[in-house]
PDB file of C-alpha atoms in Angstrom:
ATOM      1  CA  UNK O   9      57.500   5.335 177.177  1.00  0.00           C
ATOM      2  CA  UNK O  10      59.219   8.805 176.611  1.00  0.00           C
ATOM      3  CA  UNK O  11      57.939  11.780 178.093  1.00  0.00           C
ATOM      4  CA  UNK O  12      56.269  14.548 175.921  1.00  0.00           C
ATOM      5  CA  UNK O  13      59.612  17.002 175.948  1.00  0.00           C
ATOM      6  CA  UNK O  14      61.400  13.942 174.418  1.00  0.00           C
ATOM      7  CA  UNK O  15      59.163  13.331 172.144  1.00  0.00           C
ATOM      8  CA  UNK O  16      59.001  16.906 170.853  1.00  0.00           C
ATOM      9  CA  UNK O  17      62.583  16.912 170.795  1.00  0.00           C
ATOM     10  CA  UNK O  18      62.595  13.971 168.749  1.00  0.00           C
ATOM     11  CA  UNK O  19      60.151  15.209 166.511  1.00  0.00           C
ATOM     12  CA  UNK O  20      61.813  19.338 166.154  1.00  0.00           C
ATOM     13  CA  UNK O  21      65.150  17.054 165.491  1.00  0.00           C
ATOM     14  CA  UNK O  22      63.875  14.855 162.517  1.00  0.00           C
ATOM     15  CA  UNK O  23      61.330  17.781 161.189  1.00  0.00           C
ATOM     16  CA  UNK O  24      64.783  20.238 160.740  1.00  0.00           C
ATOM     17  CA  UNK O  25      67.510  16.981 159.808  1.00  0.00           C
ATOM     18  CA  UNK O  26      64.525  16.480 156.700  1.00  0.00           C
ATOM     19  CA  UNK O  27      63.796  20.346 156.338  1.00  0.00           C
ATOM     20  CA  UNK O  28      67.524  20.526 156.073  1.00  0.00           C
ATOM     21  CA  UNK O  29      68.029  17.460 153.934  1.00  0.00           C
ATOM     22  CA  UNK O  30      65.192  19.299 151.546  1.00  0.00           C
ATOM     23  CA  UNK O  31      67.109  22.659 151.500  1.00  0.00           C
ATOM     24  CA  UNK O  32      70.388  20.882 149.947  1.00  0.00           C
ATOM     25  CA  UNK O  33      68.346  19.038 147.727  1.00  0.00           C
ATOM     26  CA  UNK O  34      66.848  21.680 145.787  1.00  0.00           C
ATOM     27  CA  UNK O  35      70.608  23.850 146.266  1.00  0.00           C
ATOM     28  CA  UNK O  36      71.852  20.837 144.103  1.00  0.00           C
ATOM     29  CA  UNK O  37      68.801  20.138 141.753  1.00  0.00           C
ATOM     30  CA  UNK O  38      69.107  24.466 141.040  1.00  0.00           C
ATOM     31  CA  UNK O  39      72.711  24.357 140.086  1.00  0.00           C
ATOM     32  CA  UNK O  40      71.753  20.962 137.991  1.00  0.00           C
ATOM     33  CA  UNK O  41      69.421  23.434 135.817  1.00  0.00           C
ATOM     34  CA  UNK O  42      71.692  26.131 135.819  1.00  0.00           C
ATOM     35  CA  UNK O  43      73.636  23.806 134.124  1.00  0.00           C
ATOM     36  CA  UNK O  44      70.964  22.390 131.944  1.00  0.00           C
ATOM     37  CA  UNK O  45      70.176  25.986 130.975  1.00  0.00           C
ATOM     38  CA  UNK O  46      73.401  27.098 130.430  1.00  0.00           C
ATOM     39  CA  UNK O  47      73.573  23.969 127.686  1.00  0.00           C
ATOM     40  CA  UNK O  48      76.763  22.155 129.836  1.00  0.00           C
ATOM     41  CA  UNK O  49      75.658  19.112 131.417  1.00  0.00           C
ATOM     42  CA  UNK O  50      78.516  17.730 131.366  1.00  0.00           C
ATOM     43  CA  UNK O  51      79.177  20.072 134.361  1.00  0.00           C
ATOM     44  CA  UNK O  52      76.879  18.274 136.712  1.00  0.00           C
ATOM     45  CA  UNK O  53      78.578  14.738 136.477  1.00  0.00           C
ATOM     46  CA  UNK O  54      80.995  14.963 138.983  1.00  0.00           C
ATOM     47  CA  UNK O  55      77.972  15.323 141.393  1.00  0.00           C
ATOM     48  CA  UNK O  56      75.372  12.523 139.872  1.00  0.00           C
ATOM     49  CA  UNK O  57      76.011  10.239 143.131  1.00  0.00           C
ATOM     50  CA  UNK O  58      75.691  12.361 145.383  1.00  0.00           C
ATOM     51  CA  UNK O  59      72.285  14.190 143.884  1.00  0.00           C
ATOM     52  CA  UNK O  60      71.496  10.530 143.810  1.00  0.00           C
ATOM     53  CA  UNK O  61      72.352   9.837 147.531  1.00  0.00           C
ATOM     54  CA  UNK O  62      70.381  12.802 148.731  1.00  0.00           C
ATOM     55  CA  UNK O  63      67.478  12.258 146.503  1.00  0.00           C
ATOM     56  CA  UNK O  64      67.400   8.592 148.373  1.00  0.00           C
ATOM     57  CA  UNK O  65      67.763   9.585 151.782  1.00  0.00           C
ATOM     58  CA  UNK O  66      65.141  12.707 150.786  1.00  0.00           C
ATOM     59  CA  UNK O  67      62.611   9.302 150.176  1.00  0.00           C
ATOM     60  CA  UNK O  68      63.627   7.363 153.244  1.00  0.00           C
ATOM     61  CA  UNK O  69      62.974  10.353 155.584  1.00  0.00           C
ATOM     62  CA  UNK O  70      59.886  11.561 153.888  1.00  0.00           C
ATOM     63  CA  UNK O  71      58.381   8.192 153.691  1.00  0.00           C
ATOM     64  CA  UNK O  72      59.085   7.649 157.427  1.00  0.00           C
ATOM     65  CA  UNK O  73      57.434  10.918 158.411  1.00  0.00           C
ATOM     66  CA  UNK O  74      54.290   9.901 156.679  1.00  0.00           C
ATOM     67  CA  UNK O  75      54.461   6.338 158.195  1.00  0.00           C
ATOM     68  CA  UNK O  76      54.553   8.970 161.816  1.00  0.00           C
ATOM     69  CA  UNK O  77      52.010  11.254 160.968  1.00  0.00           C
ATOM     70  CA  UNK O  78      51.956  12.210 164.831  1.00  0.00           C
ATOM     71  CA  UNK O  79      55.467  12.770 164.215  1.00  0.00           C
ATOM     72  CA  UNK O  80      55.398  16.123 162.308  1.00  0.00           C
ATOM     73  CA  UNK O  81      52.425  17.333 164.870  1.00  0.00           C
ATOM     74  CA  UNK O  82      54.540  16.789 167.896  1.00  0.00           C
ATOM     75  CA  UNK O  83      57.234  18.876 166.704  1.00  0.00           C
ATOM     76  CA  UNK O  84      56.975  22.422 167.360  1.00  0.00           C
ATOM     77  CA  UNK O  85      55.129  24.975 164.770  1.00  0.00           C
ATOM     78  CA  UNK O  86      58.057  26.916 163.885  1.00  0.00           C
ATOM     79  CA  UNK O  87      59.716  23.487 162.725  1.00  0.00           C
ATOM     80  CA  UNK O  88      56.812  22.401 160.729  1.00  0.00           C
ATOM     81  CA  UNK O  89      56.412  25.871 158.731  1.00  0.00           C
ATOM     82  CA  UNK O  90      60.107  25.568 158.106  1.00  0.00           C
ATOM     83  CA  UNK O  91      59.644  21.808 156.286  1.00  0.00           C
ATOM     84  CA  UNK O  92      56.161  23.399 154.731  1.00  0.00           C
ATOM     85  CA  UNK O  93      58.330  26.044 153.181  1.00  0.00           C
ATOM     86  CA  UNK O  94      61.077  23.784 152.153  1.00  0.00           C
ATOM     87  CA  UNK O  95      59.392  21.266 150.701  1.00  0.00           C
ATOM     88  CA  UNK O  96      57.267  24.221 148.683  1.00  0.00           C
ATOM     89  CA  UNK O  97      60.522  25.566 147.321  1.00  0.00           C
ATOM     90  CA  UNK O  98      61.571  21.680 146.579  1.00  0.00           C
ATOM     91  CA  UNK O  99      58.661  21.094 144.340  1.00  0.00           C
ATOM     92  CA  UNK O 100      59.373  24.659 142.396  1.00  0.00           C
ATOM     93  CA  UNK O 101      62.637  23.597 142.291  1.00  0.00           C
ATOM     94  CA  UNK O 102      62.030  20.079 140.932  1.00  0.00           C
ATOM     95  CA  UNK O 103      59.276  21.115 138.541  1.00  0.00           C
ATOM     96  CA  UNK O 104      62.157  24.013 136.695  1.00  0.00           C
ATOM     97  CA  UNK O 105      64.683  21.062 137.137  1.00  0.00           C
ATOM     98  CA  UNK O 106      62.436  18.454 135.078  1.00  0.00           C
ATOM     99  CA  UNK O 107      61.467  20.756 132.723  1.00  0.00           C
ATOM    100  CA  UNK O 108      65.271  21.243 131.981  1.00  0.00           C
ATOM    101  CA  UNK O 109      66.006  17.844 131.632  1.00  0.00           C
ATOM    102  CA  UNK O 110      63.520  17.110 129.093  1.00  0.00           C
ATOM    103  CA  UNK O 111      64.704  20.088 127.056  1.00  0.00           C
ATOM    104  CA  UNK O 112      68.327  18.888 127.396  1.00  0.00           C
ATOM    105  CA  UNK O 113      67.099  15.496 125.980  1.00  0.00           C
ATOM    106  CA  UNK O 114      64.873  16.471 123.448  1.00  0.00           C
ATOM    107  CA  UNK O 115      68.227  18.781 122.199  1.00  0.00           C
ATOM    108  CA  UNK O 116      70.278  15.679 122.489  1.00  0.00           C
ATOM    109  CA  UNK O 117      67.738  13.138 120.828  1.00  0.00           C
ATOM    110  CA  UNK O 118      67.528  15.828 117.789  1.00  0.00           C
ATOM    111  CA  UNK O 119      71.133  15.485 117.629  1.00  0.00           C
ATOM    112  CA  UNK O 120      71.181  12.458 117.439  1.00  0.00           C
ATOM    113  CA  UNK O 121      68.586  12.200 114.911  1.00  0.00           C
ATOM    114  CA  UNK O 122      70.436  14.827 112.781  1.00  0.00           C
ATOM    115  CA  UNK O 123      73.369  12.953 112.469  1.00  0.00           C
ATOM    116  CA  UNK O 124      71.740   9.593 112.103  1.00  0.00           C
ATOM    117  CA  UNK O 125      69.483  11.536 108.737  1.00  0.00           C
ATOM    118  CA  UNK O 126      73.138  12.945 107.307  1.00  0.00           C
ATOM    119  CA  UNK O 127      74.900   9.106 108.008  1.00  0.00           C
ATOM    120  CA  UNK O 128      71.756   7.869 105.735  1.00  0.00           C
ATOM    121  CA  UNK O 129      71.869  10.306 103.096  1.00  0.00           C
ATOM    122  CA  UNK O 130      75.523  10.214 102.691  1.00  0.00           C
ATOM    123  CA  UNK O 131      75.294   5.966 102.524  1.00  0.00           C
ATOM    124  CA  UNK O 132      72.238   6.589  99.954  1.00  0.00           C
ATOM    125  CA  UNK O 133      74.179   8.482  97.127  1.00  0.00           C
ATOM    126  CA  UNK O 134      74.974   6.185  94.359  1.00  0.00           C
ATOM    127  CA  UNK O 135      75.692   2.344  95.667  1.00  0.00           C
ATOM    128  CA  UNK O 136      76.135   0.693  92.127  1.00  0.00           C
ATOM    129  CA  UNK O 137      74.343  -0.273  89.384  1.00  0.00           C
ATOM    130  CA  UNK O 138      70.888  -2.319  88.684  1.00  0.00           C
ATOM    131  CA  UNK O 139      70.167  -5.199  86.529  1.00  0.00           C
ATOM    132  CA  UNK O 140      68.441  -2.068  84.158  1.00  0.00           C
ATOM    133  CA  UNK O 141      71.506  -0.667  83.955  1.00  0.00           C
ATOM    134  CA  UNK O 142      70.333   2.520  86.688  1.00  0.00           C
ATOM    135  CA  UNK O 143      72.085   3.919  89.649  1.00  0.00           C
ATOM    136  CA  UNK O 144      70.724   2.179  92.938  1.00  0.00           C
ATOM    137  CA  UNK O 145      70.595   3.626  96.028  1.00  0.00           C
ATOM    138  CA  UNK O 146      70.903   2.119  99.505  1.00  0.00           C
ATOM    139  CA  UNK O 147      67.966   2.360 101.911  1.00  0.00           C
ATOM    140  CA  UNK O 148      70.180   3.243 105.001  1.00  0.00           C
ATOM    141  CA  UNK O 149      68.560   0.126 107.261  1.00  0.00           C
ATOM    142  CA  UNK O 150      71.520  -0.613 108.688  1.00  0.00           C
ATOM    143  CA  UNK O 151      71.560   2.079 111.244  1.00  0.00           C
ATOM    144  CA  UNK O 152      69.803   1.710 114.218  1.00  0.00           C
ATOM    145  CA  UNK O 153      68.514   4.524 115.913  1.00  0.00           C
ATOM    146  CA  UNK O 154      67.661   4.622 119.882  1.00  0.00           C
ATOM    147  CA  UNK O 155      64.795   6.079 120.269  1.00  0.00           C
ATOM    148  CA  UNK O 156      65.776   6.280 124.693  1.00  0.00           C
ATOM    149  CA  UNK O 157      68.953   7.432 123.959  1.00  0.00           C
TER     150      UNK O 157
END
């Protein structure tokens, strides 16, 4: 059985590796919707896995304090106001970042849209001629649009 300094070292030592973990997380996830904002996504790709990497390990760590509940109450109070203040910032931080994401998809889904609407029109103009002797126009079912794109 460890003694109680142990154990409050072993709880100050996972409360600040997950209250830095959190920290990183939401540096990342900020310049993610900077980028978003700034309409060049393309500038976050390079970084995808590794977002992705932290994001995982954020889940691991988080889910194993709340398996330990007496983990985060051994641990010193300056540690634990540090992770309350993180993970505050972290949810800011994740709630601009979402918001960003859907705006950056709902631009690129319009896009999309727009180009699929002026690929239609353009195959719709005159395709031949009817068995009346009228122009005929094609009803553009041959593209397929993604809706999840």
């Amino acid at each position: 059985m460890m003694n109680s300094g142990s154990d409050t070292q072993s709880a100050a030592t996972h409360l600040r590796r997950l209250s830095n973990l959190t920290e990183a997380l939401s540096e990342r996830l900020e310049a993610e919707t900077r980028a978003f904002v700034a309409h060049r996504p393309q500038d976050i790709v390079e970084g995808l896995g590794r977002t992705q990497d932290m994001a995982n390990l954020y889940r691991r760590e988080s889910a194993q304090l709340k398996a330990q509940p007496g983990l985060a109450s051994a641990a010193p109070a300056a540690d634990r106001q540090a992770l309350i203040r993180a993970t505050e910032r972290f949810e800011a931080v994740l709630a601009k970042h979402a918001a960003a994401v859907t705006a950056a998809r709902t631009v690129s889904e319009g896009v999309v849209q727009a180009i699929a609407a002026e690929v239609t029109s353009s195959r719709a103009t005159g395709t031949g001629y009817g068995a009346s002797g009228r122009a005929t126009t094609a009803d553009g079912t041959a593209i397929t649009l993604n809706r999840s794109a």
